[in-house]
XYZ file of C-alpha atoms in Angstrom:
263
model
C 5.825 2.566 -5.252
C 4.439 -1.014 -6.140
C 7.200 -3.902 -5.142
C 9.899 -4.430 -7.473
C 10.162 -7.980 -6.805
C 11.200 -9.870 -8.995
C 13.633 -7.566 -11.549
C 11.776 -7.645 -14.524
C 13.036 -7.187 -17.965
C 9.979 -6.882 -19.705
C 9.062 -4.251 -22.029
C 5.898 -2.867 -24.088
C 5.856 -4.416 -27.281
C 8.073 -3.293 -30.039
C 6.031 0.009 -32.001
C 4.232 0.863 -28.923
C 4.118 4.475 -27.867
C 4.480 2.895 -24.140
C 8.450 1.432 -24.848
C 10.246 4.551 -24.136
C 9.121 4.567 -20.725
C 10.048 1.444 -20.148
C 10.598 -1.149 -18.095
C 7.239 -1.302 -16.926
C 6.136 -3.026 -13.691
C 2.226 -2.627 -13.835
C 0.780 -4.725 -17.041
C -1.318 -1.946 -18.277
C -4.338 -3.253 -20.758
C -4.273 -0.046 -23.464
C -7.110 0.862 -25.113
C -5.240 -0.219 -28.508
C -5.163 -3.536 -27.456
C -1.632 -3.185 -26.536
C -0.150 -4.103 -22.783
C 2.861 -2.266 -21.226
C 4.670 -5.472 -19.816
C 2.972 -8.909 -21.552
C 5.972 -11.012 -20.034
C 5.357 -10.275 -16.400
C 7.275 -13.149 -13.883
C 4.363 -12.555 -12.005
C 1.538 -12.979 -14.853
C -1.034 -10.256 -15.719
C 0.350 -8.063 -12.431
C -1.705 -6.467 -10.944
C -4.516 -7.255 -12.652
C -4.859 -10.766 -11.032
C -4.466 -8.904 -7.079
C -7.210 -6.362 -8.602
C -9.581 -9.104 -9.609
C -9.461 -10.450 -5.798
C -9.872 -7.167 -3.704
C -12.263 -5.793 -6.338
C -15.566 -6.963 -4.931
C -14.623 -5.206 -1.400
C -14.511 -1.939 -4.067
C -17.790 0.211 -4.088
C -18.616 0.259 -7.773
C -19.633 3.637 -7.382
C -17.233 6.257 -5.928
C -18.970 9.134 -7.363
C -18.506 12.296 -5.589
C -15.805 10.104 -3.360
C -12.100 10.822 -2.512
C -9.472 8.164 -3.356
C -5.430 8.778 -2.694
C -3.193 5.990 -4.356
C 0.158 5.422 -2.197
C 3.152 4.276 -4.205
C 0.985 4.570 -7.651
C 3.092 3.064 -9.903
C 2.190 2.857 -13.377
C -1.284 3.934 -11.999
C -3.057 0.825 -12.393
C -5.236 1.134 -9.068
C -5.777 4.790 -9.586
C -7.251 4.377 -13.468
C -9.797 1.908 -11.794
C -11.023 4.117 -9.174
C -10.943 6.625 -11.399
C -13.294 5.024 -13.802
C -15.516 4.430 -10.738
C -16.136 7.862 -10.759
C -13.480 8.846 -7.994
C -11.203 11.670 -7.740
C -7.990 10.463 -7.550
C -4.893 11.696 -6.121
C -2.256 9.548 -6.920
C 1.587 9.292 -5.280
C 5.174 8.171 -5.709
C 8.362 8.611 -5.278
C 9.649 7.599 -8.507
C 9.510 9.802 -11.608
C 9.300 7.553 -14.177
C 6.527 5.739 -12.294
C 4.707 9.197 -12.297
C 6.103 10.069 -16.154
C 4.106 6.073 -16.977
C 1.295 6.737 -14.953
C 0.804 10.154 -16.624
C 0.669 9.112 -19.985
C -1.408 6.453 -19.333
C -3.925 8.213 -17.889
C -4.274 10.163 -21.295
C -4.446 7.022 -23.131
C -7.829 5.789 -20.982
C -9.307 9.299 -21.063
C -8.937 9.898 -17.272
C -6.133 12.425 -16.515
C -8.931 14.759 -15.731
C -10.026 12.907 -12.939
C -6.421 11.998 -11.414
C -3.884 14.610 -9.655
C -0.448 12.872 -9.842
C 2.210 14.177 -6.966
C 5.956 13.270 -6.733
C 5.596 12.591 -2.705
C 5.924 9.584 -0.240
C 3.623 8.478 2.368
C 5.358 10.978 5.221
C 4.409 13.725 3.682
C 1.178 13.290 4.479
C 1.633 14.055 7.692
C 0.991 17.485 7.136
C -2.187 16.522 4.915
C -5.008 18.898 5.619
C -7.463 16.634 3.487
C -8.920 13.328 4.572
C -9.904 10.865 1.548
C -13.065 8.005 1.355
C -10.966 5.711 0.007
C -6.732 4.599 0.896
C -4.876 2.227 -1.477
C -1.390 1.518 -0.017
C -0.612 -1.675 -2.000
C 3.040 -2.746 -2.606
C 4.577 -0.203 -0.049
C 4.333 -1.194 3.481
C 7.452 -3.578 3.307
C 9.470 -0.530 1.230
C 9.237 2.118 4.311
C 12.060 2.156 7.453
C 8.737 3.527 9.608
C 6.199 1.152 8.827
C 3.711 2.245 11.927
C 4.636 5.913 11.442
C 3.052 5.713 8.043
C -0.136 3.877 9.460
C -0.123 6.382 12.072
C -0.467 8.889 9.341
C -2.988 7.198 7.398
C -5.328 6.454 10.488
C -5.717 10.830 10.463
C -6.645 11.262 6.391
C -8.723 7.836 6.476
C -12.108 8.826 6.009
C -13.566 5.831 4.345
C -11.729 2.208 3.476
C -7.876 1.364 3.463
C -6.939 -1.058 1.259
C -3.640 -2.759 2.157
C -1.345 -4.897 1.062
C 2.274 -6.345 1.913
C 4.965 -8.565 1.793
C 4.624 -10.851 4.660
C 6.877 -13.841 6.302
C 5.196 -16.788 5.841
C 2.892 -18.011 7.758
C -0.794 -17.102 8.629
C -1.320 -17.899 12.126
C -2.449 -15.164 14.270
C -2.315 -14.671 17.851
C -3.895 -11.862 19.999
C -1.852 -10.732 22.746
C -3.012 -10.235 25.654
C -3.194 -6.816 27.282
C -0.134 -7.120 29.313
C 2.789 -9.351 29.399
C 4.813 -9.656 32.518
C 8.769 -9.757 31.912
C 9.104 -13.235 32.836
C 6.860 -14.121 30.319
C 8.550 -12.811 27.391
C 9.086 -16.434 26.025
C 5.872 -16.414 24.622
C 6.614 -13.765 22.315
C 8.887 -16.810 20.380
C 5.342 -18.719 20.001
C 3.774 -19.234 16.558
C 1.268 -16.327 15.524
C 3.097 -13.917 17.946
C 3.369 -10.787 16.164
C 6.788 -10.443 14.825
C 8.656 -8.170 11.888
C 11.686 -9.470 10.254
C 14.283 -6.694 9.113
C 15.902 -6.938 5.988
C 19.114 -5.240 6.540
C 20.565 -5.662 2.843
C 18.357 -6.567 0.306
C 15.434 -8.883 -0.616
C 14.922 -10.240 -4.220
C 18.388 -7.962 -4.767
C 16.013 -5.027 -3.999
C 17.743 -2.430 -1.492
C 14.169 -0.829 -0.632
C 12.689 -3.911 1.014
C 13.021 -3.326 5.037
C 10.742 -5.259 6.773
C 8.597 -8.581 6.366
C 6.073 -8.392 8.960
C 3.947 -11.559 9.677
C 0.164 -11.817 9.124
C -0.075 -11.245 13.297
C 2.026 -8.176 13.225
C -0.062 -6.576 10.367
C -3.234 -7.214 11.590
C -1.370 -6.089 15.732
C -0.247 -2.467 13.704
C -3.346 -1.825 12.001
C -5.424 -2.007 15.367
C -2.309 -0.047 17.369
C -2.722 2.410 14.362
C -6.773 2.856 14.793
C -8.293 0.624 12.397
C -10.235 -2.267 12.515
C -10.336 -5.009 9.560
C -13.329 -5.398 7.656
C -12.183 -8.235 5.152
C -8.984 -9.928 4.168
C -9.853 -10.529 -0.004
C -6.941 -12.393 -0.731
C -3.197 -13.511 0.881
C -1.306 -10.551 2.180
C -4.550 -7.961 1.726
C -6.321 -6.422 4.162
C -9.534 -4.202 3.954
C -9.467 -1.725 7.083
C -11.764 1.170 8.616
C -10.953 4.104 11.239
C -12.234 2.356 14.673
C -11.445 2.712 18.385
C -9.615 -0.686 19.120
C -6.221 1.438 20.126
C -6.037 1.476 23.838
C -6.017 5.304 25.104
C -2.560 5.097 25.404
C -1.582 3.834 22.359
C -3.955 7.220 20.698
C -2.435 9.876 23.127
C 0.990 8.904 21.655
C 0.316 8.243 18.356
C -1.312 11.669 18.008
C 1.922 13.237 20.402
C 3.990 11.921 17.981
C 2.526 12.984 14.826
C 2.094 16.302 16.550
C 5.754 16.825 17.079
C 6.495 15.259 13.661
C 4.349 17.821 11.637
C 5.619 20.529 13.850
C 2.228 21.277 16.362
C-alpha cells in the first residue's frame, strides 16, 4: 500500500463513476478527463514521483514481468502496463484493490494486470521471479523491513524500483568491514546507517514503523543483494540483483528465508 501520509479528504469529483470508491489516494488521470483525487495535499500524487523515476523505466517492457508491491489505486501498474508489461499487482487493502480494479477497465488494461489481495511476505513462497519490482510507498509500512528485501532479492530478475520515507538527511557513510566494540561511538556519527522506530504513529498513521536514513537504505539494499544503479529523485532508489553481500550475510539470508517458507 502507497503511504497514507497526509489524511486526505479528497474525493473524485461530484457525478464521477470513481466517488463511491472513495477517498482516493492515487490522482488517477481518467480517460474522461476526470481525476480521482484533484485536491491532493501532495499535488498531482504520484504523478509528479512518476515523472522523476520514469526515464530509469524501459519504454518497452514487452514480453517483460512487472509485480507492483502495495499497488494502490494502481497508478504504477497502469503505466507498466501500457509499456507492454504483464503486471501483477498487490495489496493489502481491498478497497485499494476494488479502485485499482475498476480503473484498470476504465484505461483498457485489466487484461494485462492480475490484481492479488497479498503483502510483500507472501512472496516468500513465490515460485516466479519478475523483470521488473516496484515497491514504492511500503518500505516504512512493514515491522520486517530487511525480511521483505530479503524476499525481493530471490524474485528480482530485472530492476527494483524503491522508494521510502526516510529521516532527514542525505549523508552517507560506508562502514567499514568490521567494527571493534570499543569503537561503537562511531556508529552516533553523521551518515552512519541508522533506522528510527516509530512506536505509535507518524502523520496519525498507525502503519508507519520505521524511518530509515538515506545510509541505512542504501546499507540494506547491499546486505539484501542488490547494488544501486541510479537514485532518480529524493528517497528513490533504482537497484539490480549483485554480489556486494558478504558470504555471510547470503548464507543467512537464504537460512532464513529457508526456514521462513518452510525448506
Amino acid at each position: 500500500m502507497e503511504s497514507r501520509l497526509p489524511t486526505l479528504t479528497a474525493h473524485a469529483p461530484p457525478g464521477s463513476d470513481a466517488r463511491p470508491l472513495g477517498p482516493w489516494f492515487h490522482n488517477l488521470h481518467l480517460p474522461d478527463g476526470s481525476q480521482t483525487a484533484p485536491g491532493h495535499p501532495l499535488g498531482d500524487f504520484p504523478r509528479m514521483k512518476w515523472q522523476q523515476v520514469e526515464p530509469h523505466v524501459p519504454a518497452d517492457l514487452s514480453g517483460q514481468t512487472a509485480l507492483d508491491i502495495g499497488c494502490n489505486a494502481g497508478y504504477y501498474s497502469f503505466e507498466l502496463a501500457k509499456r507492454g508489461a504483464r503486471v501483477t499487482a498487490l495489496d493489502i487493502d481491498r478497497r485499494y484493490l476494488a479502485q485499482a480494479k475498476w480503473a484498470a477497465a476504465r484505461y483498457g488494461l485489466q487484461d494485462r494486470i492480475e490484481f492479488r489481495q497479498a503483502s510483500v511476505y507472501t512472496l516468500a513462497r513465490e515460485t516466479r521471479d519478475y523483470d521488473v519490482v516496484w515497491f514504492f510507498g511500503v518500505l516504512y509500512h512493514l515491522r520486517h523491513p530487511l525480511l521483505a528485501l530479503d524476499i525481493l532479492r530471490n524474485i528480482t530478475r530485472g530492476q527494483l524500483f524503491l522508494q521510502t520515507l526516510t529521516c532527514p538527511g542525505k549523508s552517507v557513510v560506508r562502514p567499514r568491514v568490521n567494527v571493534t566494540l570499543d569503537e561503537r561511538e562511531i556508529m552516533n556519527r553523521r551518515g552512519w546507517p541508522r533506522m528510527a522506530f516509530i512506536e505509535e504513529a507518524l502523520e496519525n498513521d498507525p502503519t508507519n514503523w520505521w524511518a530509515p536514513n538515506a545510509a541505512c537504505v542504501e546499507a540494506m539494499l547491499r546486505v539484501a543483494g542488490f547494488h544501486i544503479t541510479a537514485r532518480p529523485g529524493d528517497e528513490m532508489y533504482v537497484a539490480a540483483p549483485g554480489t556486494e553481500a558478504s558470504d555471510f550475510n547470503d548464507e543467512s539470508r537464504r537460512a532464513e528465508l529457508a526456514a521462513l517458507i518452510g525448506t
